[in-house]
Coordinates of C-alpha atoms and ligand atoms in Angstrom, one line a residue:
M1038 CA -9.7 -32.6 11.7
A1039 CA -7.9 -32.1 8.4
K1040 CA -11.1 -31.6 6.7
M1041 CA -12.3 -29.0 9.1
F1042 CA -9.2 -27.0 8.7
R1043 CA -9.4 -27.2 4.9
I1044 CA -12.9 -25.7 5.0
S1045 CA -12.3 -23.0 7.5
R1046 CA -8.6 -22.3 7.3
R1047 CA -9.1 -18.6 7.6
K1048 CA -10.9 -19.1 10.9
F1049 CA -8.1 -21.3 12.0
L1050 CA -5.6 -18.5 11.4
I1051 CA -7.7 -15.9 12.9
A1052 CA -8.2 -18.0 16.0
F1053 CA -4.4 -17.9 16.5
D1054 CA -4.1 -14.3 15.5
G1055 CA -6.6 -13.3 18.1
G1056 CA -4.3 -14.7 20.6
S1057 CA -5.6 -18.2 21.4
A1058 CA -2.5 -18.5 23.5
S1059 CA -3.1 -21.8 25.2
L1060 CA -3.9 -23.7 22.0
L1061 CA -0.8 -22.2 20.5
A1062 CA 1.3 -23.1 23.5
S1063 CA 0.1 -26.7 23.4
L1064 CA 0.9 -26.9 19.7
F1065 CA 4.4 -25.6 20.4
V1066 CA 4.8 -28.3 23.1
L1067 CA 3.5 -31.0 20.8
S1068 CA 5.7 -29.8 17.9
R1069 CA 8.7 -31.0 19.9
F1070 CA 7.6 -34.4 18.6
G1071 CA 8.6 -33.3 15.1
A1072 CA 6.1 -35.4 13.4
L1073 CA 3.3 -33.1 14.4
D1074 CA 5.1 -30.3 12.6
R1075 CA 4.7 -32.3 9.4
V1076 CA 1.1 -33.1 10.2
I1077 CA 0.3 -29.4 10.9
A1078 CA 2.2 -28.3 7.8
G1079 CA 0.2 -30.8 5.8
I1080 CA -3.0 -29.5 7.2
V1081 CA -2.1 -25.9 6.5
T1082 CA -0.9 -26.7 3.0
A1083 CA -4.0 -28.7 2.3
G1084 CA -5.9 -25.4 2.1
R1085 CA -3.5 -24.0 -0.4
P1086 CA -3.4 -24.4 -4.1
S1087 CA -0.7 -26.7 -5.4
T1088 CA 0.8 -27.1 -8.8
N1089 CA 0.8 -30.4 -10.8
K1090 CA 4.5 -30.6 -11.1
E1091 CA 4.4 -32.9 -14.1
I1092 CA 3.2 -30.1 -16.4
L1093 CA 6.0 -27.7 -15.6
I1094 CA 8.8 -26.8 -17.9
T1095 CA 11.9 -26.9 -15.7
G1096 CA 15.7 -27.0 -16.2
Q1097 CA 15.8 -24.3 -18.8
R1098 CA 18.9 -22.2 -19.2
L1099 CA 18.9 -19.3 -16.6
P1100 CA 17.6 -16.2 -18.4
I1101 CA 19.8 -13.1 -17.8
P1102 CA 17.8 -9.9 -17.7
E1103 CA 19.0 -7.5 -20.4
L1104 CA 21.5 -4.9 -19.2
E1105 CA 20.2 -1.4 -19.9
A1106 CA 22.5 1.6 -19.5
G1107 CA 20.0 4.1 -20.7
E1108 CA 20.7 6.9 -23.2
M1109 CA 22.8 9.9 -22.5
I1110 CA 20.7 13.0 -23.4
G1111 CA 21.9 16.4 -22.4
G1112 CA 24.0 15.1 -19.6
Q1113 CA 21.2 13.0 -18.2
R1114 CA 21.0 9.2 -18.2
V1115 CA 17.5 8.4 -19.5
F1116 CA 15.7 5.1 -19.2
D1117 CA 12.3 4.2 -20.6
L1118 CA 10.3 1.6 -18.8
R1119 CA 7.0 0.3 -20.2
I1120 CA 4.7 -1.7 -17.9
Q1121 CA 2.9 -4.2 -20.0
R1122 CA 1.1 -7.5 -20.2
G1123 CA 2.8 -10.5 -21.7
S1124 CA 3.0 -14.3 -21.7
M1125 CA 5.5 -16.9 -20.9
A1126 CA 5.8 -20.7 -21.3
F1127 CA 5.9 -22.4 -17.9
V1128 CA 3.4 -25.2 -18.5
T1129 CA 3.8 -27.6 -21.4
G1130 CA 1.6 -26.5 -24.3
K1131 CA 0.2 -23.5 -22.5
Q1132 CA 0.9 -19.8 -22.2
T1133 CA 1.0 -18.0 -18.8
P1134 CA -0.3 -14.5 -18.8
T1135 CA 2.3 -12.3 -17.0
F1136 CA 3.3 -8.7 -16.4
G1137 CA 6.6 -7.2 -17.3
Y1138 CA 8.7 -4.1 -17.8
N1139 CA 9.7 -3.7 -21.5
G1140 CA 9.1 -7.5 -21.9
E1141 CA 7.1 -10.5 -21.0
M1142 CA 8.1 -10.7 -17.4
L1143 CA 10.5 -9.0 -14.9
G1144 CA 12.5 -6.1 -16.4
P1145 CA 15.9 -5.0 -17.6
T1146 CA 18.8 -4.5 -15.2
L1147 CA 19.4 -0.8 -15.1
V1148 CA 23.0 0.1 -14.7
M1149 CA 24.3 3.5 -13.7
D1150 CA 27.1 5.3 -12.0
K1151 CA 27.0 6.9 -8.6
G1152 CA 26.5 10.7 -9.2
D1153 CA 24.5 10.2 -12.4
D1154 CA 21.5 12.5 -13.1
V1155 CA 18.9 9.9 -14.1
V1156 CA 15.5 10.2 -15.7
L1157 CA 13.2 7.2 -15.6
N1158 CA 10.1 7.5 -17.8
V1159 CA 7.6 4.9 -16.7
T1160 CA 4.7 4.2 -19.0
N1161 CA 1.8 2.2 -17.7
N1162 CA 0.2 0.0 -20.3
L1163 CA -1.1 -2.6 -17.7
G1164 CA -4.8 -1.7 -18.1
E1165 CA -5.0 -0.6 -14.5
P1166 CA -3.3 1.9 -12.2
T1167 CA 0.1 1.0 -10.6
T1168 CA 3.3 2.7 -9.4
T1169 CA 7.0 1.9 -9.7
H1170 CA 9.1 2.3 -6.6
W1171 CA 12.9 2.5 -6.6
H1172 CA 13.6 0.2 -3.7
G1173 CA 16.7 1.2 -1.6
L1174 CA 17.4 4.5 -3.4
H1175 CA 17.9 7.8 -1.5
L1176 CA 15.9 10.4 -3.3
P1177 CA 13.2 13.1 -3.0
A1178 CA 9.9 11.7 -1.7
V1179 CA 8.0 12.8 -4.8
M1180 CA 10.4 10.6 -6.9
D1181 CA 10.1 7.5 -4.7
G1182 CA 7.4 5.8 -6.7
G1183 CA 5.4 4.8 -3.6
P1184 CA 1.6 4.7 -3.3
H1185 CA 1.4 8.5 -3.7
Q1186 CA 3.0 8.5 -7.2
R1187 CA 0.2 6.7 -8.9
I1188 CA 0.5 6.1 -12.6
E1189 CA -2.9 5.8 -14.3
D1190 CA -3.4 3.4 -17.2
G1191 CA -1.9 4.9 -20.3
E1192 CA 0.0 7.6 -18.5
T1193 CA 3.8 8.2 -18.2
W1194 CA 5.4 9.2 -15.0
R1195 CA 8.8 10.9 -15.2
A1196 CA 11.1 10.4 -12.2
N1197 CA 14.3 12.4 -12.1
F1198 CA 17.0 12.3 -9.4
T1199 CA 20.7 12.1 -8.8
I1200 CA 22.1 8.7 -7.8
L1201 CA 23.6 9.2 -4.3
N1202 CA 23.6 5.6 -3.2
E1203 CA 26.7 3.5 -2.8
P1204 CA 27.5 0.8 -5.4
A1205 CA 25.2 -2.2 -4.8
T1206 CA 22.2 -4.0 -6.2
Y1207 CA 18.8 -2.3 -5.8
W1208 CA 15.5 -3.0 -7.4
Y1209 CA 12.3 -1.6 -8.7
H1210 CA 8.7 -2.9 -8.3
P1211 CA 5.1 -1.6 -8.1
H1212 CA 3.9 -0.1 -4.9
L1213 CA 0.2 0.7 -5.3
D1214 CA -1.6 0.6 -2.0
G1215 CA -3.4 -2.7 -1.7
K1216 CA -2.1 -4.0 -5.1
T1217 CA 1.7 -4.4 -4.6
A1218 CA 1.5 -8.2 -3.9
D1219 CA -0.6 -8.9 -7.0
H1220 CA 1.5 -6.8 -9.4
V1221 CA 4.8 -8.2 -8.2
Y1222 CA 3.5 -11.8 -8.2
H1223 CA 2.5 -11.5 -11.9
G1224 CA 6.0 -10.4 -12.8
L1225 CA 6.8 -6.8 -12.2
S1226 CA 10.3 -6.5 -10.7
G1227 CA 13.7 -5.5 -12.0
L1228 CA 17.2 -4.7 -10.8
F1229 CA 19.4 -1.7 -10.6
I1230 CA 23.2 -2.0 -10.4
I1231 CA 25.0 1.1 -9.2
K1232 CA 28.7 1.3 -9.9
D1233 CA 31.5 3.7 -9.3
E1234 CA 35.2 3.8 -10.1
V1235 CA 36.4 2.7 -6.7
T1236 CA 34.3 -0.5 -6.8
D1237 CA 35.2 -1.2 -10.4
N1238 CA 38.8 -1.3 -9.4
L1239 CA 38.5 -3.8 -6.6
G1240 CA 39.1 -6.7 -8.8
L1241 CA 35.6 -8.1 -8.4
P1242 CA 33.9 -10.2 -11.1
Q1243 CA 32.0 -7.7 -13.3
Q1244 CA 31.3 -9.3 -16.6
Y1245 CA 27.5 -9.2 -16.4
G1246 CA 25.9 -12.5 -17.2
I1247 CA 29.3 -14.3 -17.3
D1248 CA 30.9 -14.0 -13.9
D1249 CA 28.6 -11.3 -12.4
I1250 CA 25.1 -12.9 -12.4
P1251 CA 21.9 -11.5 -11.1
L1252 CA 19.6 -14.0 -9.4
I1253 CA 16.0 -12.9 -8.8
V1254 CA 14.5 -15.6 -6.7
Q1255 CA 10.7 -16.0 -6.5
D1256 CA 8.0 -18.6 -5.9
K1257 CA 4.6 -19.1 -7.5
F1258 CA 1.7 -21.5 -8.1
F1259 CA 0.6 -22.6 -11.6
N1260 CA -2.8 -23.7 -12.7
E1261 CA -3.2 -26.6 -15.2
D1262 CA -4.2 -24.1 -17.9
G1263 CA -0.9 -22.3 -17.5
S1264 CA -2.2 -19.3 -15.6
L1265 CA -0.6 -18.1 -12.4
N1266 CA -2.6 -19.0 -9.3
Y1267 CA -2.6 -16.1 -6.9
P1268 CA -4.5 -17.2 -3.7
G1269 CA -3.9 -13.9 -2.0
T1270 CA -3.8 -15.5 1.5
S1271 CA -3.4 -12.8 4.0
E1272 CA -0.5 -14.4 6.0
G1273 CA 1.6 -14.2 2.8
V1274 CA 1.6 -16.2 -0.5
K1275 CA 4.3 -18.8 -0.6
G1276 CA 4.2 -20.7 -3.9
D1277 CA 5.3 -24.3 -4.4
T1278 CA 7.4 -23.6 -7.5
I1279 CA 10.7 -21.8 -7.4
L1280 CA 11.7 -19.4 -10.2
V1281 CA 15.0 -17.7 -10.8
N1282 CA 15.0 -14.7 -13.3
G1283 CA 11.6 -16.0 -14.4
A1284 CA 12.5 -19.6 -15.2
I1285 CA 11.6 -22.6 -13.0
T1286 CA 14.6 -24.2 -11.2
P1287 CA 16.9 -23.3 -14.2
V1288 CA 20.4 -24.4 -15.1
L1289 CA 23.3 -21.9 -15.2
E1290 CA 26.7 -22.5 -16.7
V1291 CA 29.5 -20.7 -14.9
P1292 CA 33.2 -20.5 -15.7
A1293 CA 35.7 -22.3 -13.3
Q1294 CA 36.7 -19.1 -11.4
V1295 CA 35.4 -16.7 -8.8
V1296 CA 31.9 -15.7 -9.7
Q1297 CA 29.7 -13.0 -8.2
F1298 CA 26.0 -13.7 -7.6
R1299 CA 23.7 -10.7 -7.0
L1300 CA 20.8 -12.3 -5.1
L1301 CA 17.4 -10.6 -4.8
A1302 CA 14.8 -12.3 -2.6
A1303 CA 11.8 -11.1 -4.6
S1304 CA 9.2 -13.5 -3.4
N1305 CA 6.0 -12.2 -2.0
A1306 CA 6.5 -13.9 1.3
R1307 CA 9.1 -16.7 1.3
I1308 CA 12.3 -16.5 3.3
C1309 CA 15.1 -18.6 1.8
N1310 CA 18.1 -20.0 3.6
F1311 CA 20.6 -20.2 0.7
G1312 CA 23.5 -22.6 0.5
F1313 CA 25.2 -25.0 -1.9
S1314 CA 24.6 -28.7 -2.3
D1315 CA 28.3 -29.5 -1.3
N1316 CA 28.0 -27.1 1.7
R1317 CA 30.9 -25.1 0.3
Q1318 CA 31.9 -21.8 1.8
F1319 CA 31.1 -18.7 0.0
Y1320 CA 31.7 -15.0 0.8
Q1321 CA 29.1 -12.3 1.2
I1322 CA 30.6 -9.0 0.0
G1323 CA 27.6 -6.7 -0.2
T1324 CA 24.3 -6.0 1.6
D1325 CA 21.2 -4.1 0.5
G1326 CA 23.0 -0.7 0.2
G1327 CA 26.7 -1.2 -0.2
L1328 CA 29.8 -3.3 0.2
L1329 CA 30.7 -4.9 3.5
E1330 CA 34.1 -3.9 5.0
T1331 CA 35.6 -7.3 4.2
P1332 CA 34.2 -10.5 2.6
V1333 CA 32.3 -12.6 5.2
P1334 CA 32.6 -16.4 4.9
L1335 CA 29.3 -18.2 5.1
T1336 CA 27.8 -21.6 4.3
R1337 CA 24.2 -20.4 4.8
L1338 CA 22.6 -17.0 3.9
L1339 CA 19.1 -16.2 5.2
L1340 CA 17.4 -13.7 2.9
S1341 CA 13.8 -12.4 3.5
T1342 CA 11.7 -10.6 0.9
G1343 CA 13.2 -7.4 -0.4
E1344 CA 16.7 -8.1 0.8
R1345 CA 19.7 -8.3 -1.6
A1346 CA 23.2 -9.9 -1.1
E1347 CA 26.2 -10.0 -3.3
I1348 CA 28.2 -13.2 -2.8
L1349 CA 31.4 -14.5 -4.3
V1350 CA 31.7 -18.2 -5.0
D1351 CA 35.0 -19.8 -6.1
F1352 CA 34.4 -22.4 -8.7
G1353 CA 38.1 -22.5 -9.6
A1354 CA 38.5 -26.2 -8.8
D1355 CA 35.1 -27.4 -10.1
E1356 CA 35.4 -27.6 -13.8
N1357 CA 32.9 -30.2 -15.2
R1358 CA 31.2 -30.5 -11.8
E1359 CA 27.5 -29.8 -11.1
I1360 CA 26.5 -28.0 -7.9
K1361 CA 23.1 -26.9 -6.8
L1362 CA 22.0 -23.6 -5.2
R1363 CA 19.5 -24.7 -2.6
S1364 CA 17.5 -23.4 0.2
Y1365 CA 18.1 -25.2 3.5
S1366 CA 14.8 -24.1 4.9
S1367 CA 14.5 -27.1 7.3
E1368 CA 17.5 -25.6 9.2
R1369 CA 15.9 -22.3 9.9
E1370 CA 15.1 -21.5 13.5
N1371 CA 12.5 -19.3 15.1
I1372 CA 11.1 -18.0 11.8
D1373 CA 7.3 -18.6 11.9
A1374 CA 4.8 -20.3 14.1
I1375 CA 3.7 -23.7 12.8
W1376 CA 0.5 -22.4 11.3
A1377 CA 2.4 -19.9 9.1
R1378 CA 4.8 -22.4 7.6
D1379 CA 4.3 -24.3 4.4
L1380 CA 5.9 -27.5 3.2
L1381 CA 8.9 -25.8 1.7
D1382 CA 9.5 -23.9 5.0
I1383 CA 10.2 -27.2 6.7
S1384 CA 12.2 -28.9 3.9
D1385 CA 15.2 -28.2 1.8
F1386 CA 14.8 -27.5 -1.9
D1387 CA 16.7 -26.8 -5.1
V1388 CA 16.7 -23.3 -6.4
M1389 CA 19.0 -23.7 -9.5
T1390 CA 21.6 -26.1 -11.0
I1391 CA 25.1 -24.8 -11.6
R1392 CA 27.3 -26.5 -14.2
V1393 CA 31.0 -25.4 -14.2
A1394 CA 32.7 -25.0 -17.6
A1395 CA 36.2 -23.8 -18.5
A1396 CA 37.5 -20.5 -17.0
T1397 CA 37.4 -17.4 -19.1
Q1398 CA 40.6 -15.5 -20.3
D1399 CA 40.5 -12.8 -17.7
A1400 CA 39.2 -14.9 -14.8
V1401 CA 39.1 -13.5 -11.3
T1402 CA 41.0 -16.0 -9.1
R1403 CA 41.4 -14.2 -5.8
L1404 CA 39.1 -12.8 -3.3
P1405 CA 39.7 -9.1 -2.4
G1406 CA 40.9 -8.5 1.1
S1407 CA 39.1 -5.3 2.0
L1408 CA 36.1 -3.8 0.3
A1409 CA 34.9 -0.6 1.8
T1410 CA 34.9 1.6 4.9
I1411 CA 31.6 2.1 6.6
A1412 CA 31.1 5.4 8.5
R1413 CA 29.3 4.0 11.5
F1414 CA 27.1 6.2 13.7
D1415 CA 27.6 6.1 17.4
E1416 CA 24.4 5.5 19.5
S1417 CA 25.2 8.8 21.3
Q1418 CA 24.8 10.7 18.0
A1419 CA 21.1 9.8 17.9
D1420 CA 18.7 12.7 18.2
T1421 CA 15.6 10.6 18.6
T1422 CA 14.5 7.0 19.4
R1423 CA 11.2 5.8 18.0
T1424 CA 9.6 2.4 18.7
F1425 CA 7.5 0.4 16.3
K1426 CA 5.4 -2.7 17.3
L1427 CA 4.6 -5.1 14.6
Q1428 CA 1.2 -6.8 15.0
M1429 CA -0.3 -9.6 13.0
S1430 CA -3.9 -9.0 14.0
S1431 CA -5.3 -6.8 11.3
F1432 CA -1.7 -6.1 10.2
R1433 CA -0.9 -3.0 12.2
I1434 CA 2.2 -1.1 13.2
N1435 CA 1.8 0.6 16.6
G1436 CA -1.9 -0.2 16.6
E1437 CA -2.5 1.5 13.3
S1438 CA -3.3 0.1 9.9
M1439 CA -2.0 2.0 6.8
D1440 CA -3.9 5.1 5.9
M1441 CA -2.7 7.2 2.9
N1442 CA -4.1 10.3 4.6
R1443 CA -2.4 9.9 7.9
I1444 CA 1.3 10.8 8.6
D1445 CA 2.5 8.5 11.3
E1446 CA 6.0 10.0 12.0
T1447 CA 7.7 13.3 11.4
V1448 CA 11.5 13.3 11.2
K1449 CA 13.7 16.3 11.2
L1450 CA 16.0 16.7 8.3
D1451 CA 19.6 15.6 9.0
D1452 CA 18.6 14.0 12.3
V1453 CA 20.2 10.7 13.3
E1454 CA 17.5 8.4 14.6
I1455 CA 17.3 5.0 16.3
W1456 CA 14.3 2.9 15.3
E1457 CA 13.5 0.1 17.6
V1458 CA 11.3 -2.5 16.0
T1459 CA 9.6 -5.2 18.1
N1460 CA 7.8 -8.2 16.8
S1461 CA 5.5 -9.9 19.3
S1462 CA 3.5 -11.7 16.6
E1463 CA 3.8 -15.3 15.5
M1464 CA 5.5 -14.6 12.2
S1465 CA 8.8 -13.0 11.2
H1466 CA 8.5 -9.7 9.4
P1467 CA 11.1 -8.1 7.1
F1468 CA 10.9 -4.4 8.1
H1469 CA 11.7 -2.0 5.3
I1470 CA 12.3 1.8 5.3
H1471 CA 12.2 4.0 2.3
D1472 CA 14.6 7.0 1.7
I1473 CA 17.5 5.9 3.8
Q1474 CA 20.0 3.1 4.3
F1475 CA 20.5 2.1 7.9
L1476 CA 22.9 0.1 10.1
I1477 CA 21.7 -2.6 12.5
L1478 CA 22.8 -1.8 16.1
T1479 CA 21.4 -4.8 17.9
K1480 CA 19.1 -7.8 17.5
N1481 CA 17.7 -8.8 20.8
G1482 CA 20.5 -6.9 22.5
S1483 CA 23.3 -8.6 20.6
Q1484 CA 25.5 -7.4 17.7
P1485 CA 24.2 -8.4 14.3
P1486 CA 26.1 -11.2 12.5
N1487 CA 29.1 -10.1 10.4
N1488 CA 27.2 -10.3 7.2
E1489 CA 24.6 -7.8 8.4
R1490 CA 27.1 -5.2 9.5
G1491 CA 26.6 -3.2 6.3
W1492 CA 24.1 -0.8 4.9
K1493 CA 20.6 -2.2 4.9
D1494 CA 17.1 -1.1 3.9
V1495 CA 15.3 -4.3 5.0
V1496 CA 15.9 -6.2 8.2
L1497 CA 14.2 -9.4 9.2
V1498 CA 12.6 -9.1 12.6
K1499 CA 12.0 -12.6 13.8
L1500 CA 9.2 -13.5 16.1
G1501 CA 9.8 -12.3 19.7
E1502 CA 12.7 -10.2 18.5
T1503 CA 13.6 -6.5 19.0
V1504 CA 15.9 -5.0 16.3
R1505 CA 17.4 -1.6 16.8
I1506 CA 18.7 0.3 13.7
I1507 CA 20.3 3.7 13.2
A1508 CA 20.1 6.0 10.3
Q1509 CA 20.5 9.7 9.2
F1510 CA 17.6 11.3 7.3
S1511 CA 19.6 13.7 5.2
D1512 CA 19.2 15.7 1.9
F1513 CA 15.4 15.5 1.2
A1514 CA 12.7 17.3 3.2
D1515 CA 9.2 17.5 2.0
P1516 CA 6.3 18.1 4.4
D1517 CA 3.7 17.2 1.8
T1518 CA 4.9 13.9 0.5
P1519 CA 5.6 10.9 2.8
F1520 CA 8.0 8.0 2.6
M1521 CA 6.8 4.5 3.7
Y1522 CA 8.0 2.0 6.2
H1523 CA 6.5 -1.4 6.1
C1524 CA 6.7 -5.2 6.3
H1525 CA 8.1 -6.5 3.0
I1526 CA 5.9 -9.5 3.0
L1527 CA 3.7 -8.1 0.3
E1528 CA 0.4 -9.4 1.6
H1529 CA 1.1 -7.9 5.0
E1530 CA 2.0 -4.6 3.4
D1531 CA -1.1 -4.6 1.3
G1532 CA -3.1 -5.7 4.4
G1533 CA -2.0 -2.5 6.3
M1534 CA 1.3 -3.3 7.9
M1535 CA 2.7 0.0 6.6
G1536 CA 3.1 3.5 7.9
Q1537 CA 4.2 6.9 6.5
F1538 CA 6.8 9.4 7.6
V1539 CA 7.7 12.8 6.4
V1540 CA 11.1 14.5 6.6
V1541 CA 10.8 18.3 7.4
Ligands
C2O632 CU1 10.4 -2.8 -1.9 CU2 8.2 -0.1 0.0 O1 9.2 -1.4 -1.0
CU633 CU1 11.4 0.5 -0.8
CU634 CU1 4.9 -9.1 7.9

């Protein structure tokens, strides 16, 4: 049986996709016996590449992406990004060919103030076309960096817009139709940090790299020769090796005080259920597009691809201790059908080791009480309700596969809309919308958990779930250039689970 699946794994998946309901149902029943879960996961994983763990270089110091504030030229904040090929040492004695912005892999953290007039010059030296999308930012569609803002090899694309977003952590990554997954997997991703005076004065940790630490979490497969193995499996590539900021399960030294982590789930497909090895409480203070109203205490934080979260962790009583940041993936419920899980989806694993050293001089020792006010929309304000059905079979939304030449939805400028996203497939899909930040109204009819009651641009829609979100489409109308909405599992997006809307 195992052998058969190994040879024709794709057929096995398609059989389920096509709706082999009775077989699926019997597997669900059998899976109650637990052990079968493991057997099935073993079978599924057998068809995937795996890394010989002995050859990996692990436990390095966590790299901190360089902080880049740009250059002020004539009142504009100007950033230069160069997309290039590079190489990294992940495998003993070998070099891994990678892609990066201004470096070997990943990119600088771009920091700016709300209200800044920014210019981003993106030069493509990759040897093939790509794009760079400013994920989460509210801007004119022609500046969005989506599939329509193609940058040919050797060319420079100039994006210019005003930063209107709330202070939070955003990110940039390629978005070429059909190539996003490959380009991100090989290393193209970087962060934005937007600041303003109000947030700067909340007493939050803000010494970048010391008590304010970006964590870009990803997973990959490595070949013996050092190269990245990108299997391109259509249900989503989940690697067996965890990287943070481009280092394999690294070590971070933190001071014994309140520390802020800016988490970015930048995997192609993996959903992580973060927590600490001593099960300590931590506090989420920010979502994708801004601060929450008050810090939300948590012991677990589920983040799907594209989502960000700012959390505060109090290490004040932990000097000389060692704590692990982990993913408690075995505890996740109702995420994916058995066939779509891999071994790390059903087990707990380490993401990073944290060593606590002495506190700094100006240590933050207290958590802030209130953070921000969120101007919530009332459902009665909505001008329109739209429905979106996510389908696994051939990766469609409302029966359509992505077509660059088709506009799927037309939104009126300044309208408040409710988008109702239903997932009747066998996998969870992180649903992302460009241009706007939204608020989650309900998940399967219930209020979202407290830590999701802030501005979002990605929401995980679990299997069988209907999520309703509300947003206003203000400021930028352009009948000729669309924005995207899509599943942020990059292989699903590239496979066609993406649509286009214009604001007019
Ligand atoms: Cu993070 Cu449409 O992308
Ligand atoms: Cu985006
Ligand atoms: Cu998906």
